[in-house]
Coordinates of C-alpha atoms and ligand atoms in Angstrom, one line a residue:
M1 CA 3.1 -56.0 -32.7
K2 CA 3.1 -52.0 -32.9
G3 CA 0.9 -52.6 -30.7
E4 CA 1.9 -54.3 -28.2
K5 CA 4.8 -51.0 -28.4
H6 CA 3.3 -48.4 -27.5
S7 CA 1.0 -50.1 -23.7
F8 CA 4.1 -52.2 -22.7
G9 CA 6.2 -47.9 -22.8
F10 CA 3.3 -46.6 -21.3
L11 CA 1.8 -48.7 -18.6
T12 CA 5.1 -50.5 -17.6
Y13 CA 7.2 -46.8 -17.2
S14 CA 4.2 -45.6 -14.7
L15 CA 3.0 -48.5 -14.0
G16 CA 6.9 -49.4 -12.4
G17 CA 6.6 -46.1 -10.3
V18 CA 3.3 -45.7 -9.4
I19 CA 4.7 -49.3 -7.8
V20 CA 8.2 -48.6 -5.8
L21 CA 6.4 -45.2 -4.0
T22 CA 4.0 -47.8 -3.1
L23 CA 6.1 -49.9 -1.4
I24 CA 8.0 -47.2 -0.5
S25 CA 5.0 -45.9 1.2
G26 CA 4.4 -48.9 2.4
I27 CA 7.4 -49.7 4.4
F28 CA 7.3 -46.1 5.7
L29 CA 4.2 -46.4 7.2
L30 CA 5.0 -50.3 8.8
V31 CA 7.4 -48.9 11.0
Y32 CA 5.2 -46.8 13.0
Y33 CA 1.8 -49.0 12.7
V34 CA 0.8 -51.2 16.0
P35 CA -0.4 -54.5 13.9
T36 CA -2.3 -55.2 17.5
F37 CA -6.7 -54.5 17.9
V38 CA -7.1 -51.3 19.8
Q39 CA -3.1 -50.2 18.5
A40 CA -4.0 -50.0 15.8
F41 CA -5.8 -47.0 14.6
P42 CA -4.3 -44.4 17.2
S43 CA -0.8 -45.7 15.7
L44 CA -1.8 -44.4 11.7
Q45 CA -3.7 -41.7 14.5
K46 CA 0.2 -40.6 15.2
V47 CA 0.8 -41.0 11.5
N48 CA -1.3 -38.6 10.3
E49 CA -0.7 -36.1 13.0
Q50 CA 2.2 -36.2 14.7
V51 CA 4.8 -37.9 12.6
P52 CA 6.4 -35.0 9.8
F53 CA 4.5 -35.5 5.8
G54 CA 3.1 -38.7 8.1
W55 CA 0.1 -37.6 6.3
L56 CA 1.6 -37.3 2.9
V57 CA 2.7 -40.5 3.2
R58 CA -0.4 -42.4 4.2
R59 CA -2.2 -40.9 1.1
V60 CA 0.0 -41.8 -1.4
H61 CA 0.3 -45.4 -0.6
G62 CA -3.7 -45.3 -0.6
A63 CA -3.7 -43.8 -3.8
G64 CA -0.9 -45.9 -5.4
G65 CA -2.8 -49.0 -4.1
G66 CA -6.4 -48.2 -5.5
F67 CA -4.4 -46.7 -9.0
L68 CA -2.4 -49.8 -9.5
L69 CA -5.7 -51.8 -9.8
L70 CA -7.9 -50.0 -11.7
L71 CA -5.3 -49.5 -14.2
F72 CA -4.7 -53.0 -13.5
M73 CA -7.8 -53.9 -14.5
L74 CA -8.4 -51.2 -17.9
H75 CA -5.2 -52.6 -18.3
L76 CA -6.5 -56.2 -19.0
F77 CA -9.5 -55.0 -20.5
R78 CA -7.9 -52.9 -23.4
V79 CA -5.8 -56.0 -23.7
F80 CA -9.2 -58.4 -23.5
F81 CA -11.0 -56.0 -26.0
T82 CA -8.7 -54.2 -28.9
G83 CA -7.7 -58.9 -28.5
E84 CA -4.0 -57.9 -28.0
Y85 CA -3.9 -61.7 -26.2
K86 CA -4.7 -62.5 -29.3
S87 CA -0.2 -61.2 -30.5
Q88 CA 1.2 -62.4 -27.2
R89 CA 1.7 -65.4 -25.2
A90 CA -0.1 -66.9 -23.5
S91 CA 0.9 -66.6 -20.7
T92 CA 1.1 -63.0 -20.2
W93 CA -2.4 -62.9 -20.4
V94 CA -3.0 -65.2 -17.0
M95 CA 0.3 -62.9 -15.6
E96 CA -2.2 -59.9 -15.9
V97 CA -4.8 -61.3 -14.9
L98 CA -2.2 -62.3 -11.8
L99 CA -1.6 -58.1 -11.4
V100 CA -5.7 -57.0 -11.1
L101 CA -6.4 -60.5 -8.6
T102 CA -2.9 -59.7 -6.0
A103 CA -3.7 -56.0 -6.6
A104 CA -7.1 -56.7 -5.3
W105 CA -5.9 -58.7 -2.5
A106 CA -3.6 -56.0 -1.4
Q107 CA -6.5 -54.3 -2.1
F108 CA -8.5 -55.8 0.3
T109 CA -6.2 -56.6 3.7
G110 CA -5.0 -53.5 3.3
F111 CA -9.2 -51.9 3.4
F112 CA -9.1 -54.2 6.9
L113 CA -5.6 -52.8 9.0
P114 CA -6.4 -49.1 10.1
L115 CA -9.7 -50.6 12.2
S116 CA -11.9 -47.6 11.3
Q117 CA -15.4 -48.0 12.6
E118 CA -15.6 -47.8 7.6
A119 CA -12.8 -50.6 8.0
Y120 CA -13.7 -53.3 10.0
W121 CA -17.6 -53.1 9.2
G122 CA -16.4 -52.7 5.2
T123 CA -14.7 -56.0 5.5
A124 CA -16.9 -57.9 7.9
A125 CA -20.0 -57.5 4.8
S126 CA -17.5 -58.4 2.4
L127 CA -16.8 -61.8 4.5
S128 CA -20.9 -62.0 5.4
A129 CA -20.7 -61.2 1.2
V130 CA -18.4 -64.8 0.9
S131 CA -19.0 -66.5 3.3
T132 CA -22.5 -67.7 1.3
L133 CA -20.4 -68.5 -1.1
P134 CA -21.6 -72.2 -1.4
W135 CA -19.6 -75.1 0.2
M136 CA -16.9 -73.4 0.9
G137 CA -17.5 -70.1 2.3
H138 CA -17.3 -70.8 5.5
S139 CA -14.3 -72.6 5.8
L140 CA -13.5 -70.1 3.6
V141 CA -13.7 -67.1 5.9
D142 CA -12.6 -69.1 9.1
F143 CA -9.6 -69.4 7.4
L144 CA -8.8 -65.1 6.3
R145 CA -10.0 -65.2 10.2
G146 CA -8.2 -67.4 11.8
G147 CA -11.0 -68.1 13.7
R148 CA -15.4 -67.0 14.1
E149 CA -14.2 -63.3 15.4
L150 CA -13.1 -60.1 13.2
G151 CA -10.4 -59.4 15.9
G152 CA -6.6 -59.5 16.6
V153 CA -5.6 -62.8 15.2
A154 CA -7.9 -61.8 11.6
L155 CA -5.3 -58.5 12.5
G156 CA -2.5 -60.4 11.9
R157 CA -3.2 -62.0 9.2
F158 CA -4.8 -59.3 6.6
L159 CA -1.3 -58.5 7.3
S160 CA 1.4 -60.5 6.5
M161 CA -1.4 -60.7 3.4
H162 CA -1.5 -58.2 2.3
I163 CA 2.5 -57.6 3.0
G164 CA 2.5 -61.1 1.1
A165 CA -0.4 -59.6 -2.1
A166 CA 2.1 -56.8 -2.7
A167 CA 5.0 -58.4 -3.3
L168 CA 3.7 -61.1 -5.3
M169 CA 2.2 -58.5 -7.2
A170 CA 5.4 -56.5 -8.2
L171 CA 6.8 -60.3 -8.6
F172 CA 4.4 -60.7 -11.3
F173 CA 5.0 -57.0 -12.7
L174 CA 8.5 -58.5 -13.2
L175 CA 7.8 -61.2 -14.8
H176 CA 5.4 -59.5 -16.8
A177 CA 7.1 -56.1 -18.0
R178 CA 10.0 -58.2 -18.7
A179 CA 8.5 -60.7 -21.2
A180 CA 6.3 -58.0 -22.9
N181 CA 8.9 -55.8 -23.0
P182 CA 9.7 -55.8 -26.9
Y183 CA 13.3 -54.1 -27.1
R184 CA 15.5 -56.6 -25.6
K185 CA 19.6 -57.1 -25.7
G186 CA 20.4 -53.2 -27.3
D187 CA 17.1 -52.8 -29.7
A188 CA 16.9 -49.1 -28.8
P189 CA 13.4 -47.9 -27.5
S190 CA 13.6 -44.6 -29.7
S191 CA 11.3 -43.8 -30.9
S192 CA 8.9 -44.1 -28.2
E193 CA 10.7 -42.9 -25.8
A194 CA 8.2 -39.3 -25.3
K195 CA 5.5 -41.6 -25.4
N196 CA 6.9 -42.8 -22.4
L197 CA 7.7 -39.4 -20.3
W198 CA 4.4 -38.4 -21.4
G199 CA 2.2 -41.2 -20.1
L200 CA 4.5 -40.8 -16.5
G201 CA 4.0 -37.0 -16.6
L202 CA 0.4 -38.1 -16.8
V203 CA -0.1 -40.9 -14.2
S204 CA 1.0 -38.7 -11.9
L205 CA -0.3 -36.5 -12.5
L206 CA -3.8 -38.0 -11.8
L207 CA -1.7 -39.5 -8.8
F208 CA -0.6 -36.3 -7.2
A209 CA -4.6 -34.8 -8.1
A210 CA -6.4 -37.9 -6.2
V211 CA -3.5 -37.4 -3.2
S212 CA -4.5 -33.8 -2.9
L213 CA -8.1 -33.5 -4.0
K214 CA -10.9 -36.6 -1.9
A215 CA -8.4 -38.0 -0.5
G216 CA -10.8 -40.8 1.7
W217 CA -12.0 -42.1 -1.9
F218 CA -7.8 -44.1 -1.7
T219 CA -7.0 -43.5 2.0
D220 CA -8.9 -44.4 5.3
P221 CA -10.6 -41.1 7.1
L222 CA -9.8 -42.5 10.7
R223 CA -13.0 -40.7 11.5
Q224 CA -13.4 -43.5 14.5
A225 CA -11.8 -46.2 16.1
T226 CA -14.0 -49.7 15.4
N227 CA -16.3 -51.3 17.5
P228 CA -17.5 -54.0 16.8
T229 CA -20.6 -54.4 18.6
V230 CA -21.7 -51.3 17.7
S231 CA -21.9 -51.3 13.9
P232 CA -22.0 -47.7 11.6
E233 CA -24.9 -45.5 9.9
G234 CA -23.7 -46.5 6.2
I235 CA -21.2 -48.8 4.9
N236 CA -18.5 -48.0 2.4
P237 CA -17.1 -51.9 1.6
P238 CA -13.8 -51.1 -1.1
W239 CA -15.1 -49.6 -3.9
F240 CA -14.4 -53.3 -5.9
L241 CA -16.3 -55.4 -3.9
I242 CA -19.6 -53.5 -3.6
F243 CA -21.5 -55.7 -5.3
L244 CA -19.9 -59.0 -4.0
P245 CA -23.1 -58.6 -1.1
E246 CA -25.6 -57.7 -4.3
A247 CA -24.6 -60.3 -6.5
F248 CA -24.8 -63.2 -3.9
S249 CA -27.4 -61.9 -2.0
Y250 CA -29.8 -64.2 -4.0
F251 CA -28.3 -66.3 -6.3
H252 CA -25.9 -68.6 -3.4
S253 CA -28.7 -69.7 -1.0
A254 CA -31.5 -70.1 -4.2
Y255 CA -28.9 -72.3 -6.7
P256 CA -25.6 -73.4 -5.0
T257 CA -24.6 -75.9 -7.0
L258 CA -25.4 -74.3 -9.7
A259 CA -23.7 -70.3 -8.6
M260 CA -20.7 -72.8 -7.7
L261 CA -20.8 -74.1 -11.6
F262 CA -21.2 -70.7 -12.4
W263 CA -18.2 -68.7 -10.1
L264 CA -15.7 -72.0 -11.4
L265 CA -16.5 -71.6 -15.0
I266 CA -16.0 -67.4 -14.5
L267 CA -12.6 -68.0 -12.8
A268 CA -11.3 -70.4 -15.7
L269 CA -13.0 -68.5 -18.4
L270 CA -10.2 -66.2 -16.9
F271 CA -6.7 -67.5 -16.8
G272 CA -8.0 -69.7 -20.0
L273 CA -8.5 -67.1 -22.7
P274 CA -5.9 -67.7 -24.2
Y275 CA -6.3 -71.8 -25.0
F276 CA -9.8 -71.1 -25.8
D277 CA -9.7 -68.7 -28.4
R278 CA -7.9 -69.9 -30.9
N279 CA -9.4 -67.3 -33.2
P280 CA -7.5 -65.9 -34.2
E281 CA -9.3 -62.3 -35.4
K282 CA -8.5 -59.5 -33.5
G283 CA -12.1 -57.3 -35.6
P284 CA -15.1 -57.1 -32.8
L285 CA -17.5 -58.3 -35.1
Q286 CA -15.7 -61.7 -35.8
R287 CA -15.6 -62.5 -32.7
P288 CA -19.2 -62.7 -31.0
V289 CA -19.1 -65.0 -28.1
S290 CA -15.7 -63.8 -25.9
L291 CA -16.6 -60.8 -26.4
S292 CA -20.1 -61.4 -25.5
L293 CA -19.5 -62.4 -22.3
G294 CA -17.0 -60.0 -21.5
T295 CA -19.1 -57.3 -21.9
A296 CA -22.0 -59.4 -20.0
L297 CA -19.4 -59.4 -17.1
V298 CA -18.4 -56.7 -17.6
L299 CA -22.2 -54.9 -17.1
G300 CA -23.3 -57.2 -14.4
F301 CA -20.1 -56.1 -12.2
M302 CA -21.2 -52.5 -13.0
Y303 CA -25.3 -53.0 -12.3
Y304 CA -24.5 -54.1 -8.9
T305 CA -22.2 -51.4 -7.8
L306 CA -24.4 -49.7 -8.7
V307 CA -27.5 -50.9 -6.8
G308 CA -24.7 -51.8 -4.3
M309 CA -24.0 -48.5 -3.6
A310 CA -27.9 -47.5 -3.2
G311 CA -28.3 -49.6 -0.2
A312 CA -25.0 -48.6 0.8
H313 CA -27.9 -45.7 2.9
Y314 CA -30.4 -47.2 5.1
G315 CA -32.3 -46.9 7.8
E316 CA -33.0 -43.2 7.3
K317 CA -36.6 -43.9 7.8
V318 CA -37.7 -46.8 10.8
V319 CA -40.7 -48.5 9.8
L320 CA -43.2 -48.9 12.8
P321 CA -46.9 -50.8 11.5
G322 CA -49.3 -48.5 10.7
N323 CA -51.2 -49.3 13.7
Q324 CA -51.8 -47.6 17.3
L325 CA -48.5 -47.7 18.6
T326 CA -47.4 -48.1 22.3
A327 CA -45.0 -46.1 23.9
A328 CA -43.0 -49.7 24.6
E329 CA -42.9 -49.6 20.9
V330 CA -41.5 -46.3 19.4
R331 CA -38.8 -46.8 22.1
G332 CA -38.5 -50.6 21.0
A333 CA -37.8 -48.2 17.0
Q334 CA -35.9 -46.3 18.5
V335 CA -33.3 -48.9 20.2
Y336 CA -33.2 -50.4 17.0
S337 CA -32.3 -47.6 14.8
L338 CA -30.3 -46.5 17.3
K339 CA -28.3 -49.6 17.2
N340 CA -28.1 -49.7 13.3
C341 CA -30.1 -52.4 13.3
A342 CA -30.6 -51.6 9.7
F343 CA -27.6 -52.7 9.1
C344 CA -27.7 -57.0 8.5
H345 CA -31.5 -56.5 8.6
Q346 CA -35.1 -55.4 6.8
V347 CA -38.0 -54.8 8.6
L348 CA -40.7 -55.7 6.4
G349 CA -38.6 -56.1 2.6
H350 CA -37.5 -52.0 3.5
Q351 CA -34.6 -49.4 4.7
G352 CA -31.5 -52.1 5.2
R353 CA -29.1 -54.9 3.8
R354 CA -30.7 -57.3 3.4
E355 CA -27.3 -59.4 5.4
G356 CA -29.7 -61.5 7.9
P357 CA -33.7 -61.9 8.1
D358 CA -36.3 -60.0 7.6
M359 CA -37.0 -58.7 11.1
A360 CA -41.0 -59.6 9.7
V361 CA -39.5 -63.5 10.4
V362 CA -39.3 -63.2 14.8
R363 CA -43.6 -63.0 14.8
Q364 CA -43.8 -65.2 11.6
R365 CA -41.2 -68.1 13.8
G366 CA -43.5 -67.3 16.5
R367 CA -40.6 -66.0 18.9
T368 CA -41.1 -65.8 22.5
A369 CA -39.5 -62.2 24.4
E370 CA -37.9 -63.4 26.4
W371 CA -36.5 -66.0 23.0
V372 CA -36.0 -62.3 21.8
Q373 CA -34.4 -61.0 23.7
R374 CA -32.0 -63.3 24.6
F375 CA -31.4 -63.8 21.7
I376 CA -30.2 -60.1 20.7
L377 CA -27.7 -60.3 23.6
N378 CA -25.5 -62.9 23.1
A379 CA -27.1 -64.7 18.9
R380 CA -24.6 -66.3 18.9
L381 CA -25.5 -69.3 21.7
Y382 CA -27.9 -69.6 19.4
Q383 CA -25.8 -69.4 15.7
P384 CA -22.6 -70.0 16.2
G385 CA -20.7 -67.8 13.9
T386 CA -23.3 -65.2 12.7
T387 CA -22.4 -62.0 11.7
M388 CA -24.8 -60.3 14.6
P389 CA -22.8 -58.9 17.1
K390 CA -23.5 -59.5 21.4
Y391 CA -25.5 -56.1 23.0
E392 CA -25.8 -54.6 25.3
I393 CA -28.6 -52.7 26.7
S394 CA -30.9 -52.2 29.3
L395 CA -33.9 -54.3 30.5
E396 CA -35.8 -52.1 29.5
D397 CA -35.3 -51.4 26.3
L398 CA -34.7 -54.6 25.2
E399 CA -38.2 -55.6 26.7
A400 CA -38.8 -51.9 24.3
L401 CA -37.4 -53.8 21.9
S402 CA -38.7 -56.9 21.9
A403 CA -42.2 -55.5 21.9
Y404 CA -41.1 -53.3 18.7
L405 CA -40.4 -56.7 16.4
L406 CA -43.3 -58.3 17.3
S407 CA -45.6 -55.5 16.9
L408 CA -44.0 -56.3 13.1
D409 CA -46.5 -57.9 11.8
P410 CA -45.9 -59.1 8.2
T411 CA -49.8 -60.8 7.3
R412 CA -50.5 -56.7 7.8
R413 CA -49.6 -54.7 4.9
T414 CA -49.9 -51.3 5.5
F415 CA -47.0 -49.8 8.0
Q416 CA -45.0 -46.6 8.0
A417 CA -41.9 -45.5 7.2
V418 CA -41.4 -42.2 9.7
D419 CA -38.0 -40.5 9.3
R420 CA -35.1 -41.5 11.8
Q421 CA -34.2 -38.2 13.4
S422 CA -37.5 -37.0 13.5
L423 CA -38.6 -40.2 16.2
L424 CA -35.1 -39.9 17.7
D425 CA -36.9 -36.4 18.7
F426 CA -40.1 -37.4 19.7
G427 CA -41.4 -41.0 18.8
V428 CA -44.1 -40.8 16.3
P429 CA -45.1 -37.6 15.3
L430 CA -49.0 -38.5 14.7
G431 CA -50.1 -37.3 11.0
S432 CA -47.0 -36.7 9.9
A433 CA -46.8 -39.8 9.4
E434 CA -46.6 -41.7 5.7
K435 CA -49.1 -43.9 5.2
K436 CA -48.1 -47.2 2.2
Ligands
LIG1 C1 -23.1 -58.5 11.8 C2 -24.8 -58.4 10.5 C3 -26.2 -57.9 12.0 C4 -26.6 -57.1 12.8 C5 -25.3 -55.8 13.4 C6 -27.4 -57.3 13.4 N1 -28.4 -58.8 13.5 FE1 -29.9 -59.7 13.6 N2 -28.7 -61.2 13.0 C7 -28.4 -61.0 11.5 C8 -28.2 -62.5 11.3 C9 -26.2 -62.6 10.4 C10 -29.0 -63.2 11.9 C11 -29.1 -65.0 11.5 C12 -28.9 -65.6 12.6 C13 -28.0 -66.6 11.4 O1 -28.8 -67.5 11.2 O2 -26.5 -66.6 11.6 C14 -29.9 -62.8 12.3 C15 -30.5 -62.6 13.4 C16 -31.4 -61.6 14.0 C17 -32.4 -62.3 15.1 C18 -33.3 -63.4 14.8 C19 -34.6 -63.5 14.4 C20 -35.5 -64.9 14.4 O3 -36.5 -64.9 14.7 O4 -34.3 -65.8 14.2 C21 -33.2 -62.1 15.8 C22 -34.6 -61.7 16.5 C23 -32.5 -60.0 15.1 N3 -31.5 -60.7 14.0 C24 -32.3 -58.7 15.5 C25 -31.2 -58.1 15.1 C26 -31.6 -56.7 16.6 C27 -32.6 -56.0 17.5 C28 -30.5 -56.1 15.9 C29 -29.9 -54.4 16.1 C30 -30.0 -54.7 18.0 C31 -30.0 -56.5 15.2 N4 -30.2 -57.9 14.5 C32 -27.8 -56.3 14.6 C33 -26.9 -60.2 11.3 C34 -27.3 -59.0 12.3

């Protein structure tokens, strides 16, 4: 049981410390935070700018939460890959899984609370990925939001879920620490005391580095209050959810039943691991099945995270039809770019997230200019529950936009990709466009 002792000492002491720090800083923030749609962002701005050391408390809270999730994940990986779960009680493993899930839940709900553009749209993108879950996706998301809109009701729900998840996490942590505690009743923890101190020191150092160096990684930098009608130029879902939209995008619509079974199986395997895996061998070569499954999952997670990160910047180029454009079509492309429609749409398979359909469908589906314009003004009239926001666009720009969208002809293979900035500044620079 030597490994267990070590794992208890190092991780439990340092994690306990981080949990306490995160909870205390959270209570402090709760005093100043005003949970309404309009006030949330300015109230945190005030914490940053006017409350003494408020900025520090925000950073500690953000870094603490991020650290907890990261360390719980690493701990779970270690227990899995070293086979440590075979020498501990099965319920300890379940607790460790619950720790990761509650920490992730607290992170996800906390991410929304500052209501910056990043927070709002990062959450919107994550939720829209969840809504593609077969059968239950839409009702699940409606439940989380408390309706069809991501607004004030959602904020209240997210705040209470955030606090609830944090409380559950602390509870699971206590239970886990008790179950894994090897020093019961007077059994003095002498030899590993020094190691614990080292562990505590190391984690504090890392936390300190995270707080002081790159605060934007863990804490919302509060660049801009959210505007639910204007999607931002880039997207930053919480780091552990970057994989979600990409991993879900095809699989769910193509094979809904299979997808659902797959996720249920993963969940069952995750929680039930020590119950399924009765093989007492710990060596990597003796447990090829569970190790290759686990490795495949970890690699899949990393792969889709990378794909998601690569797609996080889009719309730097704007796709235009290859032929000569009318003035209205050029203006339309500019409006398309200004409104960041690429946040959810690709054009002819390029430059954008794939949340909505490729814009080439407009022509393919035989839409009229009038239909397109009405749709853009209020997509919910046509598709209740769609994530596409309502737009306020002048009539002239709206006509230009529909002209641009209708000029995208999927049957003609030529298009040009123009630099966003030069399109906005100069229109289409003749000759400098790349032809494909
Ligand atoms: C937050 C995501 C999002 C943004 C931003 C967005 N859309 Fe959409 N859009 C969608 C989704 C999703 C659909 C599919 C409708 C549905 O079934 O929900 C859609 C559908 C459409 C359609 C209908 C396609 C068809 O013919 O069926 C058009 C046209 C359209 N969007 C244009 C735009 C334009 C122009 C912009 C920018 C001004 C824009 N969208 C911004 C998500 C978005």
